């Protein structure tokens, strides 16, 4: 398979990385400090039983909050960007399926998560950012 190279503005990639990381850092605070509210959302979701697959949802909520914070900070500062993006994607998938799939009231957040997943895949699949050329905007 032939790989094509395109020029991307390095500054825009940095802005994308920072903006993408912020949603996870903010969400991690909710998952860590407002556990009851997140568990309540799980309990009222159409696929709420998925929130109980690993046991008490409180444990999963706190663990995902800690992981989102660590990976979000890593993405923010550009440290192990590929792996940070993969970790965040692996957290985003079950959250999206459990909370947003199957409910018309969450169709907007569902597609927001799909777009966020696309951003994470950009960083997971394009981890050679040192080779990006700084281009004039």
PDB file of N, CA and C in Angstrom, residues 1-100:
ATOM      1  N   UNK A   1       0.840  -1.175   0.000  1.00  0.00           N
ATOM      2  CA  UNK A   1       0.000   0.000   0.000  1.00  0.00           C
ATOM      3  C   UNK A   1       0.884   1.237   0.000  1.00  0.00           C
ATOM      4  N   UNK A   2       0.618   2.127  -0.898  1.00  0.00           N
ATOM      5  CA  UNK A   2       1.409   3.350  -1.020  1.00  0.00           C
ATOM      6  C   UNK A   2       0.947   4.379   0.008  1.00  0.00           C
ATOM      7  N   UNK A   3       1.912   4.999   0.659  1.00  0.00           N
ATOM      8  CA  UNK A   3       1.604   6.045   1.630  1.00  0.00           C
ATOM      9  C   UNK A   3       1.885   7.390   1.011  1.00  0.00           C
ATOM     10  N   UNK A   4       0.922   8.277   1.101  1.00  0.00           N
ATOM     11  CA  UNK A   4       1.104   9.625   0.580  1.00  0.00           C
ATOM     12  C   UNK A   4       1.399  10.556   1.736  1.00  0.00           C
ATOM     13  N   UNK A   5       2.235  11.519   1.486  1.00  0.00           N
ATOM     14  CA  UNK A   5       2.574  12.514   2.489  1.00  0.00           C
ATOM     15  C   UNK A   5       1.924  13.833   2.114  1.00  0.00           C
ATOM     16  N   UNK A   6       1.320  14.464   3.102  1.00  0.00           N
ATOM     17  CA  UNK A   6       0.742  15.781   2.875  1.00  0.00           C
ATOM     18  C   UNK A   6       1.343  16.748   3.884  1.00  0.00           C
ATOM     19  N   UNK A   7       1.381  18.004   3.509  1.00  0.00           N
ATOM     20  CA  UNK A   7       1.880  19.019   4.427  1.00  0.00           C
ATOM     21  C   UNK A   7       0.754  19.453   5.349  1.00  0.00           C
ATOM     22  N   UNK A   8       1.082  19.510   6.624  1.00  0.00           N
ATOM     23  CA  UNK A   8       0.121  19.965   7.626  1.00  0.00           C
ATOM     24  C   UNK A   8       0.802  21.038   8.451  1.00  0.00           C
ATOM     25  N   UNK A   9       0.073  22.086   8.748  1.00  0.00           N
ATOM     26  CA  UNK A   9       0.607  23.156   9.566  1.00  0.00           C
ATOM     27  C   UNK A   9       0.805  22.637  10.989  1.00  0.00           C
ATOM     28  N   UNK A  10       2.042  22.605  11.437  1.00  0.00           N
ATOM     29  CA  UNK A  10       2.379  22.060  12.753  1.00  0.00           C
ATOM     30  C   UNK A  10       1.670  22.815  13.874  1.00  0.00           C
ATOM     31  N   UNK A  11       1.519  24.122  13.727  1.00  0.00           N
ATOM     32  CA  UNK A  11       0.833  24.911  14.753  1.00  0.00           C
ATOM     33  C   UNK A  11      -0.634  24.502  14.871  1.00  0.00           C
ATOM     34  N   UNK A  12      -1.275  24.206  13.740  1.00  0.00           N
ATOM     35  CA  UNK A  12      -2.670  23.775  13.775  1.00  0.00           C
ATOM     36  C   UNK A  12      -2.815  22.400  14.414  1.00  0.00           C
ATOM     37  N   UNK A  13      -1.845  21.530  14.185  1.00  0.00           N
ATOM     38  CA  UNK A  13      -1.853  20.213  14.828  1.00  0.00           C
ATOM     39  C   UNK A  13      -1.739  20.381  16.339  1.00  0.00           C
ATOM     40  N   UNK A  14      -0.898  21.305  16.767  1.00  0.00           N
ATOM     41  CA  UNK A  14      -0.747  21.573  18.200  1.00  0.00           C
ATOM     42  C   UNK A  14      -2.047  22.106  18.789  1.00  0.00           C
ATOM     43  N   UNK A  15      -2.690  23.024  18.093  1.00  0.00           N
ATOM     44  CA  UNK A  15      -3.969  23.571  18.566  1.00  0.00           C
ATOM     45  C   UNK A  15      -5.013  22.458  18.647  1.00  0.00           C
ATOM     46  N   UNK A  16      -5.095  21.612  17.626  1.00  0.00           N
ATOM     47  CA  UNK A  16      -6.032  20.491  17.631  1.00  0.00           C
ATOM     48  C   UNK A  16      -5.768  19.577  18.827  1.00  0.00           C
ATOM     49  N   UNK A  17      -4.521  19.253  19.071  1.00  0.00           N
ATOM     50  CA  UNK A  17      -4.142  18.374  20.177  1.00  0.00           C
ATOM     51  C   UNK A  17      -4.561  18.969  21.518  1.00  0.00           C
ATOM     52  N   UNK A  18      -4.302  20.251  21.704  1.00  0.00           N
ATOM     53  CA  UNK A  18      -4.639  20.917  22.966  1.00  0.00           C
ATOM     54  C   UNK A  18      -6.153  20.974  23.163  1.00  0.00           C
ATOM     55  N   UNK A  19      -6.878  21.386  22.132  1.00  0.00           N
ATOM     56  CA  UNK A  19      -8.338  21.478  22.244  1.00  0.00           C
ATOM     57  C   UNK A  19      -8.975  20.112  22.483  1.00  0.00           C
ATOM     58  N   UNK A  20      -8.464  19.098  21.806  1.00  0.00           N
ATOM     59  CA  UNK A  20      -8.991  17.748  21.968  1.00  0.00           C
ATOM     60  C   UNK A  20      -8.744  17.228  23.381  1.00  0.00           C
ATOM     61  N   UNK A  21      -7.601  17.546  23.940  1.00  0.00           N
ATOM     62  CA  UNK A  21      -7.273  17.065  25.285  1.00  0.00           C
ATOM     63  C   UNK A  21      -8.180  17.675  26.342  1.00  0.00           C
ATOM     64  N   UNK A  22      -8.614  18.896  26.119  1.00  0.00           N
ATOM     65  CA  UNK A  22      -9.363  19.621  27.147  1.00  0.00           C
ATOM     66  C   UNK A  22     -10.693  18.963  27.505  1.00  0.00           C
ATOM     67  N   UNK A  23     -11.372  18.372  26.539  1.00  0.00           N
ATOM     68  CA  UNK A  23     -12.656  17.739  26.851  1.00  0.00           C
ATOM     69  C   UNK A  23     -12.458  16.565  27.800  1.00  0.00           C
ATOM     70  N   UNK A  24     -11.347  15.860  27.660  1.00  0.00           N
ATOM     71  CA  UNK A  24     -11.082  14.721  28.536  1.00  0.00           C
ATOM     72  C   UNK A  24     -10.637  15.170  29.926  1.00  0.00           C
ATOM     73  N   UNK A  25      -9.877  16.234  29.989  1.00  0.00           N
ATOM     74  CA  UNK A  25      -9.448  16.756  31.291  1.00  0.00           C
ATOM     75  C   UNK A  25     -10.663  17.240  32.077  1.00  0.00           C
ATOM     76  N   UNK A  26     -11.552  17.970  31.420  1.00  0.00           N
ATOM     77  CA  UNK A  26     -12.775  18.449  32.083  1.00  0.00           C
ATOM     78  C   UNK A  26     -13.660  17.268  32.485  1.00  0.00           C
ATOM     79  N   UNK A  27     -13.845  16.301  31.593  1.00  0.00           N
ATOM     80  CA  UNK A  27     -14.672  15.128  31.901  1.00  0.00           C
ATOM     81  C   UNK A  27     -14.075  14.319  33.046  1.00  0.00           C
ATOM     82  N   UNK A  28     -12.753  14.281  33.130  1.00  0.00           N
ATOM     83  CA  UNK A  28     -12.106  13.516  34.205  1.00  0.00           C
ATOM     84  C   UNK A  28     -12.448  14.094  35.571  1.00  0.00           C
ATOM     85  N   UNK A  29     -12.596  15.399  35.636  1.00  0.00           N
ATOM     86  CA  UNK A  29     -12.956  16.045  36.905  1.00  0.00           C
ATOM     87  C   UNK A  29     -14.358  15.597  37.323  1.00  0.00           C
ATOM     88  N   UNK A  30     -15.280  15.557  36.360  1.00  0.00           N
ATOM     89  CA  UNK A  30     -16.642  15.093  36.633  1.00  0.00           C
ATOM     90  C   UNK A  30     -16.622  13.634  37.102  1.00  0.00           C
ATOM     91  N   UNK A  31     -15.868  12.794  36.412  1.00  0.00           N
ATOM     92  CA  UNK A  31     -15.810  11.372  36.749  1.00  0.00           C
ATOM     93  C   UNK A  31     -15.170  11.139  38.115  1.00  0.00           C
ATOM     94  N   UNK A  32     -14.275  12.009  38.517  1.00  0.00           N
ATOM     95  CA  UNK A  32     -13.559  11.811  39.774  1.00  0.00           C
ATOM     96  C   UNK A  32     -14.281  12.438  40.966  1.00  0.00           C
ATOM     97  N   UNK A  33     -14.897  13.595  40.759  1.00  0.00           N
ATOM     98  CA  UNK A  33     -15.473  14.324  41.891  1.00  0.00           C
ATOM     99  C   UNK A  33     -17.001  14.345  41.929  1.00  0.00           C
ATOM    100  N   UNK A  34     -17.654  13.920  40.854  1.00  0.00           N
ATOM    101  CA  UNK A  34     -19.122  13.866  40.834  1.00  0.00           C
ATOM    102  C   UNK A  34     -19.563  12.474  40.394  1.00  0.00           C
ATOM    103  N   UNK A  35     -19.030  11.489  41.093  1.00  0.00           N
ATOM    104  CA  UNK A  35     -19.247  10.082  40.745  1.00  0.00           C
ATOM    105  C   UNK A  35     -20.735   9.739  40.729  1.00  0.00           C
ATOM    106  N   UNK A  36     -21.474  10.201  41.735  1.00  0.00           N
ATOM    107  CA  UNK A  36     -22.902   9.867  41.835  1.00  0.00           C
ATOM    108  C   UNK A  36     -23.678  10.364  40.614  1.00  0.00           C
ATOM    109  N   UNK A  37     -23.333  11.541  40.134  1.00  0.00           N
ATOM    110  CA  UNK A  37     -24.017  12.108  38.969  1.00  0.00           C
ATOM    111  C   UNK A  37     -23.735  11.272  37.713  1.00  0.00           C
ATOM    112  N   UNK A  38     -22.491  10.828  37.552  1.00  0.00           N
ATOM    113  CA  UNK A  38     -22.134  10.006  36.390  1.00  0.00           C
ATOM    114  C   UNK A  38     -22.820   8.646  36.485  1.00  0.00           C
ATOM    115  N   UNK A  39     -22.826   8.048  37.675  1.00  0.00           N
ATOM    116  CA  UNK A  39     -23.497   6.757  37.868  1.00  0.00           C
ATOM    117  C   UNK A  39     -24.995   6.894  37.601  1.00  0.00           C
ATOM    118  N   UNK A  40     -25.588   8.001  37.993  1.00  0.00           N
ATOM    119  CA  UNK A  40     -27.001   8.249  37.718  1.00  0.00           C
ATOM    120  C   UNK A  40     -27.264   8.293  36.212  1.00  0.00           C
ATOM    121  N   UNK A  41     -26.356   8.914  35.469  1.00  0.00           N
ATOM    122  CA  UNK A  41     -26.497   8.941  33.996  1.00  0.00           C
ATOM    123  C   UNK A  41     -26.413   7.529  33.431  1.00  0.00           C
ATOM    124  N   UNK A  42     -25.511   6.717  33.987  1.00  0.00           N
ATOM    125  CA  UNK A  42     -25.396   5.318  33.545  1.00  0.00           C
ATOM    126  C   UNK A  42     -26.709   4.591  33.825  1.00  0.00           C
ATOM    127  N   UNK A  43     -27.231   4.754  35.028  1.00  0.00           N
ATOM    128  CA  UNK A  43     -28.456   4.053  35.427  1.00  0.00           C
ATOM    129  C   UNK A  43     -29.667   4.438  34.582  1.00  0.00           C
ATOM    130  N   UNK A  44     -29.679   5.633  34.023  1.00  0.00           N
ATOM    131  CA  UNK A  44     -30.806   6.082  33.209  1.00  0.00           C
ATOM    132  C   UNK A  44     -30.574   5.900  31.702  1.00  0.00           C
ATOM    133  N   UNK A  45     -29.445   5.342  31.335  1.00  0.00           N
ATOM    134  CA  UNK A  45     -29.131   5.127  29.919  1.00  0.00           C
ATOM    135  C   UNK A  45     -29.818   3.862  29.413  1.00  0.00           C
ATOM    136  N   UNK A  46     -30.057   3.827  28.129  1.00  0.00           N
ATOM    137  CA  UNK A  46     -30.725   2.673  27.518  1.00  0.00           C
ATOM    138  C   UNK A  46     -29.926   1.383  27.713  1.00  0.00           C
ATOM    139  N   UNK A  47     -28.610   1.462  27.604  1.00  0.00           N
ATOM    140  CA  UNK A  47     -27.761   0.283  27.776  1.00  0.00           C
ATOM    141  C   UNK A  47     -27.039   0.325  29.124  1.00  0.00           C
ATOM    142  N   UNK A  48     -27.778   0.648  30.170  1.00  0.00           N
ATOM    143  CA  UNK A  48     -27.187   0.817  31.499  1.00  0.00           C
ATOM    144  C   UNK A  48     -26.507  -0.445  32.016  1.00  0.00           C
ATOM    145  N   UNK A  49     -26.978  -1.602  31.575  1.00  0.00           N
ATOM    146  CA  UNK A  49     -26.368  -2.853  32.053  1.00  0.00           C
ATOM    147  C   UNK A  49     -24.889  -2.949  31.680  1.00  0.00           C
ATOM    148  N   UNK A  50     -24.481  -2.272  30.610  1.00  0.00           N
ATOM    149  CA  UNK A  50     -23.065  -2.277  30.228  1.00  0.00           C
ATOM    150  C   UNK A  50     -22.206  -1.593  31.285  1.00  0.00           C
ATOM    151  N   UNK A  51     -22.779  -0.660  32.017  1.00  0.00           N
ATOM    152  CA  UNK A  51     -22.052   0.030  33.071  1.00  0.00           C
ATOM    153  C   UNK A  51     -21.725  -0.859  34.253  1.00  0.00           C
ATOM    154  N   UNK A  52     -22.352  -2.037  34.297  1.00  0.00           N
ATOM    155  CA  UNK A  52     -22.141  -2.963  35.412  1.00  0.00           C
ATOM    156  C   UNK A  52     -21.296  -4.178  35.020  1.00  0.00           C
ATOM    157  N   UNK A  53     -20.784  -4.202  33.809  1.00  0.00           N
ATOM    158  CA  UNK A  53     -20.009  -5.361  33.349  1.00  0.00           C
ATOM    159  C   UNK A  53     -18.757  -5.615  34.178  1.00  0.00           C
ATOM    160  N   UNK A  54     -18.131  -4.556  34.645  1.00  0.00           N
ATOM    161  CA  UNK A  54     -16.896  -4.715  35.419  1.00  0.00           C
ATOM    162  C   UNK A  54     -17.149  -4.632  36.922  1.00  0.00           C
ATOM    163  N   UNK A  55     -18.407  -4.739  37.318  1.00  0.00           N
ATOM    164  CA  UNK A  55     -18.740  -4.634  38.735  1.00  0.00           C
ATOM    165  C   UNK A  55     -19.450  -3.329  39.019  1.00  0.00           C
ATOM    166  N   UNK A  56     -19.205  -2.800  40.215  1.00  0.00           N
ATOM    167  CA  UNK A  56     -19.846  -1.540  40.603  1.00  0.00           C
ATOM    168  C   UNK A  56     -19.434  -0.432  39.646  1.00  0.00           C
ATOM    169  N   UNK A  57     -20.395   0.311  39.112  1.00  0.00           N
ATOM    170  CA  UNK A  57     -20.033   1.371  38.164  1.00  0.00           C
ATOM    171  C   UNK A  57     -19.202   2.479  38.805  1.00  0.00           C
ATOM    172  N   UNK A  58     -19.332   2.669  40.117  1.00  0.00           N
ATOM    173  CA  UNK A  58     -18.539   3.704  40.789  1.00  0.00           C
ATOM    174  C   UNK A  58     -17.044   3.483  40.582  1.00  0.00           C
ATOM    175  N   UNK A  59     -16.628   2.228  40.631  1.00  0.00           N
ATOM    176  CA  UNK A  59     -15.206   1.910  40.444  1.00  0.00           C
ATOM    177  C   UNK A  59     -14.777   2.231  39.018  1.00  0.00           C
ATOM    178  N   UNK A  60     -15.597   1.843  38.045  1.00  0.00           N
ATOM    179  CA  UNK A  60     -15.282   2.133  36.638  1.00  0.00           C
ATOM    180  C   UNK A  60     -15.266   3.630  36.365  1.00  0.00           C
ATOM    181  N   UNK A  61     -16.190   4.358  36.978  1.00  0.00           N
ATOM    182  CA  UNK A  61     -16.268   5.808  36.770  1.00  0.00           C
ATOM    183  C   UNK A  61     -15.012   6.485  37.307  1.00  0.00           C
ATOM    184  N   UNK A  62     -14.604   6.123  38.522  1.00  0.00           N
ATOM    185  CA  UNK A  62     -13.403   6.726  39.113  1.00  0.00           C
ATOM    186  C   UNK A  62     -12.159   6.329  38.324  1.00  0.00           C
ATOM    187  N   UNK A  63     -12.051   5.038  37.969  1.00  0.00           N
ATOM    188  CA  UNK A  63     -10.883   4.572  37.201  1.00  0.00           C
ATOM    189  C   UNK A  63     -10.807   5.274  35.847  1.00  0.00           C
ATOM    190  N   UNK A  64     -11.956   5.414  35.178  1.00  0.00           N
ATOM    191  CA  UNK A  64     -11.935   6.096  33.879  1.00  0.00           C
ATOM    192  C   UNK A  64     -11.606   7.570  34.052  1.00  0.00           C
ATOM    193  N   UNK A  65     -12.047   8.166  35.143  1.00  0.00           N
ATOM    194  CA  UNK A  65     -11.714   9.567  35.414  1.00  0.00           C
ATOM    195  C   UNK A  65     -10.222   9.773  35.595  1.00  0.00           C
ATOM    196  N   UNK A  66      -9.601   8.890  36.352  1.00  0.00           N
ATOM    197  CA  UNK A  66      -8.148   8.986  36.565  1.00  0.00           C
ATOM    198  C   UNK A  66      -7.405   8.765  35.255  1.00  0.00           C
ATOM    199  N   UNK A  67      -7.825   7.742  34.498  1.00  0.00           N
ATOM    200  CA  UNK A  67      -7.169   7.456  33.215  1.00  0.00           C
ATOM    201  C   UNK A  67      -7.364   8.603  32.225  1.00  0.00           C
ATOM    202  N   UNK A  68      -8.572   9.188  32.189  1.00  0.00           N
ATOM    203  CA  UNK A  68      -8.815  10.327  31.292  1.00  0.00           C
ATOM    204  C   UNK A  68      -7.950  11.517  31.668  1.00  0.00           C
ATOM    205  N   UNK A  69      -7.759  11.737  32.961  1.00  0.00           N
ATOM    206  CA  UNK A  69      -6.940  12.866  33.398  1.00  0.00           C
ATOM    207  C   UNK A  69      -5.485  12.669  32.982  1.00  0.00           C
ATOM    208  N   UNK A  70      -4.939  11.487  33.254  1.00  0.00           N
ATOM    209  CA  UNK A  70      -3.534  11.218  32.923  1.00  0.00           C
ATOM    210  C   UNK A  70      -3.317  11.270  31.412  1.00  0.00           C
ATOM    211  N   UNK A  71      -4.166  10.564  30.656  1.00  0.00           N
ATOM    212  CA  UNK A  71      -4.014  10.552  29.197  1.00  0.00           C
ATOM    213  C   UNK A  71      -4.338  11.922  28.602  1.00  0.00           C
ATOM    214  N   UNK A  72      -5.289  12.631  29.189  1.00  0.00           N
ATOM    215  CA  UNK A  72      -5.623  13.981  28.719  1.00  0.00           C
ATOM    216  C   UNK A  72      -4.466  14.946  28.895  1.00  0.00           C
ATOM    217  N   UNK A  73      -3.798  14.878  30.047  1.00  0.00           N
ATOM    218  CA  UNK A  73      -2.620  15.725  30.284  1.00  0.00           C
ATOM    219  C   UNK A  73      -1.499  15.338  29.324  1.00  0.00           C
ATOM    220  N   UNK A  74      -1.301  14.030  29.123  1.00  0.00           N
ATOM    221  CA  UNK A  74      -0.268  13.576  28.182  1.00  0.00           C
ATOM    222  C   UNK A  74      -0.548  14.117  26.780  1.00  0.00           C
ATOM    223  N   UNK A  75      -1.801  14.049  26.355  1.00  0.00           N
ATOM    224  CA  UNK A  75      -2.167  14.590  25.040  1.00  0.00           C
ATOM    225  C   UNK A  75      -1.961  16.100  25.012  1.00  0.00           C
ATOM    226  N   UNK A  76      -2.333  16.777  26.072  1.00  0.00           N
ATOM    227  CA  UNK A  76      -2.181  18.232  26.156  1.00  0.00           C
ATOM    228  C   UNK A  76      -0.735  18.665  25.951  1.00  0.00           C
ATOM    229  N   UNK A  77       0.192  17.985  26.620  1.00  0.00           N
ATOM    230  CA  UNK A  77       1.603  18.391  26.550  1.00  0.00           C
ATOM    231  C   UNK A  77       2.366  17.698  25.426  1.00  0.00           C
ATOM    232  N   UNK A  78       1.697  16.794  24.712  1.00  0.00           N
ATOM    233  CA  UNK A  78       2.344  16.115  23.593  1.00  0.00           C
ATOM    234  C   UNK A  78       3.261  14.986  24.013  1.00  0.00           C
ATOM    235  N   UNK A  79       3.016  14.398  25.167  1.00  0.00           N
ATOM    236  CA  UNK A  79       3.834  13.298  25.674  1.00  0.00           C
ATOM    237  C   UNK A  79       3.185  11.969  25.301  1.00  0.00           C
ATOM    238  N   UNK A  80       3.906  11.135  24.565  1.00  0.00           N
ATOM    239  CA  UNK A  80       3.364   9.848  24.105  1.00  0.00           C
ATOM    240  C   UNK A  80       1.965  10.025  23.509  1.00  0.00           C
ATOM    241  N   UNK A  81       1.879  10.942  22.590  1.00  0.00           N
ATOM    242  CA  UNK A  81       0.602  11.345  21.996  1.00  0.00           C
ATOM    243  C   UNK A  81      -0.168  10.160  21.422  1.00  0.00           C
ATOM    244  N   UNK A  82       0.519   9.285  20.724  1.00  0.00           N
ATOM    245  CA  UNK A  82      -0.139   8.128  20.116  1.00  0.00           C
ATOM    246  C   UNK A  82      -0.819   7.276  21.179  1.00  0.00           C
ATOM    247  N   UNK A  83      -0.097   6.964  22.242  1.00  0.00           N
ATOM    248  CA  UNK A  83      -0.640   6.090  23.279  1.00  0.00           C
ATOM    249  C   UNK A  83      -1.715   6.795  24.103  1.00  0.00           C
ATOM    250  N   UNK A  84      -1.541   8.084  24.334  1.00  0.00           N
ATOM    251  CA  UNK A  84      -2.571   8.856  25.036  1.00  0.00           C
ATOM    252  C   UNK A  84      -3.872   8.831  24.236  1.00  0.00           C
ATOM    253  N   UNK A  85      -3.775   9.015  22.922  1.00  0.00           N
ATOM    254  CA  UNK A  85      -4.963   9.007  22.063  1.00  0.00           C
ATOM    255  C   UNK A  85      -5.625   7.631  22.059  1.00  0.00           C
ATOM    256  N   UNK A  86      -4.834   6.579  22.048  1.00  0.00           N
ATOM    257  CA  UNK A  86      -5.394   5.219  22.068  1.00  0.00           C
ATOM    258  C   UNK A  86      -6.123   4.960  23.385  1.00  0.00           C
ATOM    259  N   UNK A  87      -5.506   5.335  24.498  1.00  0.00           N
ATOM    260  CA  UNK A  87      -6.145   5.150  25.809  1.00  0.00           C
ATOM    261  C   UNK A  87      -7.467   5.917  25.865  1.00  0.00           C
ATOM    262  N   UNK A  88      -7.447   7.154  25.413  1.00  0.00           N
ATOM    263  CA  UNK A  88      -8.668   7.963  25.436  1.00  0.00           C
ATOM    264  C   UNK A  88      -9.750   7.369  24.531  1.00  0.00           C
ATOM    265  N   UNK A  89      -9.362   6.837  23.386  1.00  0.00           N
ATOM    266  CA  UNK A  89     -10.337   6.198  22.489  1.00  0.00           C
ATOM    267  C   UNK A  89     -10.939   4.960  23.147  1.00  0.00           C
ATOM    268  N   UNK A  90     -10.100   4.189  23.838  1.00  0.00           N
ATOM    269  CA  UNK A  90     -10.592   2.984  24.512  1.00  0.00           C
ATOM    270  C   UNK A  90     -11.538   3.322  25.667  1.00  0.00           C
ATOM    271  N   UNK A  91     -11.389   4.485  26.242  1.00  0.00           N
ATOM    272  CA  UNK A  91     -12.317   4.947  27.278  1.00  0.00           C
ATOM    273  C   UNK A  91     -13.589   5.503  26.634  1.00  0.00           C
ATOM    274  N   UNK A  92     -13.433   6.221  25.538  1.00  0.00           N
ATOM    275  CA  UNK A  92     -14.560   6.873  24.873  1.00  0.00           C
ATOM    276  C   UNK A  92     -15.561   5.872  24.298  1.00  0.00           C
ATOM    277  N   UNK A  93     -15.088   4.773  23.766  1.00  0.00           N
ATOM    278  CA  UNK A  93     -15.975   3.803  23.103  1.00  0.00           C
ATOM    279  C   UNK A  93     -17.038   3.249  24.058  1.00  0.00           C
ATOM    280  N   UNK A  94     -16.668   2.667  25.213  1.00  0.00           N
ATOM    281  CA  UNK A  94     -17.727   2.147  26.087  1.00  0.00           C
ATOM    282  C   UNK A  94     -18.633   3.236  26.670  1.00  0.00           C
ATOM    283  N   UNK A  95     -18.076   4.422  26.912  1.00  0.00           N
ATOM    284  CA  UNK A  95     -18.908   5.526  27.398  1.00  0.00           C
ATOM    285  C   UNK A  95     -19.956   5.878  26.346  1.00  0.00           C
ATOM    286  N   UNK A  96     -19.534   5.971  25.101  1.00  0.00           N
ATOM    287  CA  UNK A  96     -20.449   6.322  24.012  1.00  0.00           C
ATOM    288  C   UNK A  96     -21.527   5.260  23.837  1.00  0.00           C
ATOM    289  N   UNK A  97     -21.123   4.001  23.844  1.00  0.00           N
ATOM    290  CA  UNK A  97     -22.098   2.921  23.660  1.00  0.00           C
ATOM    291  C   UNK A  97     -23.087   2.886  24.822  1.00  0.00           C
ATOM    292  N   UNK A  98     -22.587   3.008  26.040  1.00  0.00           N
ATOM    293  CA  UNK A  98     -23.451   2.918  27.217  1.00  0.00           C
ATOM    294  C   UNK A  98     -24.396   4.103  27.332  1.00  0.00           C
ATOM    295  N   UNK A  99     -23.887   5.307  27.184  1.00  0.00           N
ATOM    296  CA  UNK A  99     -24.666   6.510  27.484  1.00  0.00           C
ATOM    297  C   UNK A  99     -25.420   7.054  26.271  1.00  0.00           C
ATOM    298  N   UNK A 100     -24.795   7.082  25.097  1.00  0.00           N
ATOM    299  CA  UNK A 100     -25.399   7.808  23.985  1.00  0.00           C
ATOM    300  C   UNK A 100     -26.110   6.966  22.931  1.00  0.00           C
TER     301      UNK A 100
END
